Amino acid sequence: MPDPTRPDSTPTVRRSAPQVYELLDEHDLAVRLDTETATVRGIEARVDTKAGTLMALTSGLLVAGLALLGAGKLPGPAALVGWIAAGLLGAAVVLLSAAVRPNLGGSHGFVRWAFAASGRDVLAALSVEQQSPSHIHLAGAEQLHWLSRSLHRKFARIRTAQTLLAAVLAALGR
């Protein structure tokens, strides 16, 4: 504690070198990128589960509807509505299948290493990344961008499939 009676005893504030602040900013950015990427990956797992559940339900409805239509015992207008519903269910199954289909694009994660020519190329890429923090941030940002776009496409396909399912239920409810 400084002595108030002595004017020369005021505490001095040490100024850190600007490099320290840059390192802290880079660390904060790395943490934020890692957090956002983990969040997107967590959402992706839930979306895949949701799409798989909807696909199982929709496939069951489609099989049951086709069995009913295949018997040929429905009157003309009911058969027409049934075939329209079956077509919509089929489209929903295709969309849900596309939503859970693995996306092997991008140049990160296992896809990046799968296309490396050798183990030496993997080591070389990892050692370059270790030396250049800005390169790591750019790679992390690109990965987050790619994952987010992939997740957005999955959500769009599931939403369209749900709209088709609602149309089927509306058509069959009449």
CSV table of C-alpha atoms in Angstrom, one decimal:
chain,number,residue,atom,x,y,z
A,1,MET,CA,0.0,0.0,0.0
A,2,PRO,CA,1.5,3.4,-0.9
A,3,ASP,CA,2.3,5.8,1.9
A,4,PRO,CA,0.1,8.9,1.4
A,5,THR,CA,2.6,11.1,3.2
A,6,ARG,CA,5.4,10.3,0.7
A,7,PRO,CA,4.7,11.6,-2.8
A,8,ASP,CA,7.3,9.4,-4.5
A,9,SER,CA,5.7,6.2,-3.2
A,10,THR,CA,2.9,6.0,-5.7
A,11,PRO,CA,2.6,2.6,-7.3
A,12,THR,CA,3.9,2.3,-10.8
A,13,VAL,CA,1.8,0.5,-13.3
A,14,ARG,CA,3.8,-1.8,-15.4
A,15,ARG,CA,3.0,-1.8,-19.1
A,16,SER,CA,3.3,-5.1,-20.8
A,17,ALA,CA,4.7,-5.3,-24.2
A,18,PRO,CA,2.1,-5.1,-27.0
A,19,GLN,CA,3.0,-8.7,-28.0
A,20,VAL,CA,1.4,-9.9,-24.7
A,21,TYR,CA,-1.9,-8.3,-25.7
A,22,GLU,CA,-1.7,-9.7,-29.2
A,23,LEU,CA,-1.2,-13.2,-27.7
A,24,LEU,CA,-4.1,-12.7,-25.3
A,25,ASP,CA,-6.3,-11.6,-28.2
A,26,GLU,CA,-5.2,-14.6,-30.3
A,27,HIS,CA,-6.0,-16.9,-27.4
A,28,ASP,CA,-9.4,-15.3,-26.9
A,29,LEU,CA,-10.1,-15.8,-30.6
A,30,ALA,CA,-9.0,-19.4,-30.5
A,31,VAL,CA,-11.2,-20.1,-27.5
A,32,ARG,CA,-14.2,-18.4,-29.2
A,33,LEU,CA,-13.7,-20.3,-32.4
A,34,ASP,CA,-13.4,-23.6,-30.5
A,35,THR,CA,-16.5,-22.8,-28.5
A,36,GLU,CA,-18.6,-21.9,-31.6
A,37,THR,CA,-17.4,-25.0,-33.4
A,38,ALA,CA,-18.3,-27.2,-30.5
A,39,THR,CA,-21.7,-25.6,-30.4
A,40,VAL,CA,-22.3,-26.2,-34.1
A,41,ARG,CA,-21.2,-29.8,-33.8
A,42,GLY,CA,-23.5,-30.4,-30.8
A,43,ILE,CA,-26.5,-29.0,-32.8
A,44,GLU,CA,-25.5,-31.1,-35.8
A,45,ALA,CA,-25.8,-34.3,-33.7
A,46,ARG,CA,-29.3,-33.3,-32.6
A,47,VAL,CA,-30.3,-32.4,-36.1
A,48,ASP,CA,-29.1,-35.8,-37.4
A,49,THR,CA,-31.2,-37.5,-34.7
A,50,LYS,CA,-34.2,-35.5,-35.5
A,51,ALA,CA,-33.9,-36.2,-39.2
A,52,GLY,CA,-33.4,-39.9,-38.6
A,53,THR,CA,-36.5,-40.1,-36.4
A,54,LEU,CA,-38.6,-38.2,-38.9
A,55,MET,CA,-37.3,-40.4,-41.7
A,56,ALA,CA,-38.3,-43.6,-39.9
A,57,LEU,CA,-41.8,-42.2,-39.2
A,58,THR,CA,-42.2,-41.0,-42.8
A,59,SER,CA,-40.9,-44.2,-44.3
A,60,GLY,CA,-43.3,-46.2,-42.2
A,61,LEU,CA,-46.2,-44.0,-43.4
A,62,LEU,CA,-45.1,-44.4,-47.0
A,63,VAL,CA,-44.9,-48.2,-46.8
A,64,ALA,CA,-48.3,-48.4,-45.2
A,65,GLY,CA,-49.8,-46.0,-47.7
A,66,LEU,CA,-48.3,-47.9,-50.7
A,67,ALA,CA,-49.6,-51.2,-49.3
A,68,LEU,CA,-53.1,-49.6,-49.0
A,69,LEU,CA,-52.9,-48.1,-52.5
A,70,GLY,CA,-51.5,-51.3,-53.9
A,71,ALA,CA,-54.5,-53.3,-52.9
A,72,GLY,CA,-56.6,-51.3,-55.4
A,73,LYS,CA,-59.7,-51.2,-53.2
A,74,LEU,CA,-59.9,-47.4,-52.8
A,75,PRO,CA,-62.4,-45.4,-54.9
A,76,GLY,CA,-61.0,-43.1,-57.6
A,77,PRO,CA,-60.9,-39.8,-55.7
A,78,ALA,CA,-59.5,-41.4,-52.5
A,79,ALA,CA,-56.9,-43.2,-54.6
A,80,LEU,CA,-55.9,-40.0,-56.2
A,81,VAL,CA,-55.4,-38.3,-52.8
A,82,GLY,CA,-53.6,-41.4,-51.6
A,83,TRP,CA,-51.2,-41.3,-54.5
A,84,ILE,CA,-50.6,-37.6,-54.1
A,85,ALA,CA,-49.9,-38.2,-50.4
A,86,ALA,CA,-47.5,-41.1,-51.2
A,87,GLY,CA,-45.6,-38.8,-53.6
A,88,LEU,CA,-45.3,-36.1,-50.9
A,89,LEU,CA,-44.2,-38.7,-48.4
A,90,GLY,CA,-41.6,-40.0,-50.9
A,91,ALA,CA,-40.3,-36.5,-51.4
A,92,ALA,CA,-40.0,-36.0,-47.7
A,93,VAL,CA,-38.1,-39.3,-47.3
A,94,VAL,CA,-35.6,-38.1,-50.0
A,95,LEU,CA,-35.2,-34.7,-48.3
A,96,LEU,CA,-34.6,-36.4,-44.9
A,97,SER,CA,-32.1,-38.8,-46.5
A,98,ALA,CA,-30.2,-35.9,-48.0
A,99,ALA,CA,-30.2,-34.2,-44.5
A,100,VAL,CA,-28.5,-37.2,-42.8
A,101,ARG,CA,-26.2,-37.9,-45.7
A,102,PRO,CA,-22.6,-37.3,-44.7
A,103,ASN,CA,-21.1,-34.1,-46.3
A,104,LEU,CA,-17.6,-35.0,-47.3
A,105,GLY,CA,-16.7,-31.5,-48.5
A,106,GLY,CA,-14.4,-29.1,-46.8
A,107,SER,CA,-10.7,-29.3,-46.1
A,108,HIS,CA,-10.6,-29.9,-42.4
A,109,GLY,CA,-10.8,-32.7,-39.9
A,110,PHE,CA,-10.6,-36.3,-41.2
A,111,VAL,CA,-11.5,-35.3,-44.7
A,112,ARG,CA,-8.3,-33.2,-44.9
A,113,TRP,CA,-6.1,-36.0,-43.6
A,114,ALA,CA,-7.8,-38.6,-45.8
A,115,PHE,CA,-6.6,-36.7,-48.9
A,116,ALA,CA,-3.1,-36.1,-47.7
A,117,ALA,CA,-0.6,-37.9,-49.9
A,118,SER,CA,1.3,-39.4,-46.9
A,119,GLY,CA,1.8,-39.2,-43.2
A,120,ARG,CA,4.7,-36.8,-43.9
A,121,ASP,CA,2.2,-34.4,-45.5
A,122,VAL,CA,0.1,-34.6,-42.4
A,123,LEU,CA,3.0,-33.8,-40.1
A,124,ALA,CA,4.2,-31.0,-42.4
A,125,ALA,CA,0.7,-29.4,-42.3
A,126,LEU,CA,0.5,-29.7,-38.6
A,127,SER,CA,3.9,-28.2,-38.0
A,128,VAL,CA,3.1,-25.2,-40.2
A,129,GLU,CA,-0.1,-24.6,-38.3
A,130,GLN,CA,1.8,-24.8,-35.0
A,131,GLN,CA,4.1,-22.1,-36.1
A,132,SER,CA,1.5,-19.7,-37.4
A,133,PRO,CA,-1.3,-18.8,-35.0
A,134,SER,CA,-3.1,-16.7,-37.6
A,135,HIS,CA,-3.2,-19.7,-39.9
A,136,ILE,CA,-4.8,-21.7,-37.2
A,137,HIS,CA,-7.4,-19.1,-36.6
A,138,LEU,CA,-8.1,-18.9,-40.4
A,139,ALA,CA,-8.4,-22.7,-40.5
A,140,GLY,CA,-10.7,-22.7,-37.5
A,141,ALA,CA,-12.9,-19.9,-39.0
A,142,GLU,CA,-13.1,-21.8,-42.3
A,143,GLN,CA,-14.1,-25.0,-40.5
A,144,LEU,CA,-16.8,-23.1,-38.5
A,145,HIS,CA,-18.1,-21.5,-41.7
A,146,TRP,CA,-18.3,-24.8,-43.5
A,147,LEU,CA,-19.9,-26.6,-40.6
A,148,SER,CA,-22.5,-23.8,-40.2
A,149,ARG,CA,-23.4,-23.9,-43.9
A,150,SER,CA,-23.7,-27.7,-43.8
A,151,LEU,CA,-26.0,-27.4,-40.7
A,152,HIS,CA,-28.1,-24.7,-42.3
A,153,ARG,CA,-28.7,-27.0,-45.4
A,154,LYS,CA,-29.7,-29.8,-43.1
A,155,PHE,CA,-32.2,-27.6,-41.3
A,156,ALA,CA,-33.6,-26.3,-44.6
A,157,ARG,CA,-34.1,-29.9,-45.8
A,158,ILE,CA,-35.8,-31.0,-42.6
A,159,ARG,CA,-38.0,-27.9,-42.6
A,160,THR,CA,-39.1,-28.6,-46.2
A,161,ALA,CA,-39.8,-32.3,-45.3
A,162,GLN,CA,-41.9,-31.2,-42.3
A,163,THR,CA,-43.9,-28.9,-44.6
A,164,LEU,CA,-44.5,-31.9,-47.0
A,165,LEU,CA,-45.5,-34.0,-44.0
A,166,ALA,CA,-48.0,-31.3,-42.9
A,167,ALA,CA,-49.4,-31.2,-46.5
A,168,VAL,CA,-49.8,-35.0,-46.4
A,169,LEU,CA,-51.7,-34.9,-43.1
A,170,ALA,CA,-53.9,-32.1,-44.4
A,171,ALA,CA,-54.7,-34.0,-47.6
A,172,LEU,CA,-55.5,-37.2,-45.7
A,173,GLY,CA,-57.5,-35.4,-43.1
A,174,ARG,CA,-60.1,-34.2,-45.7
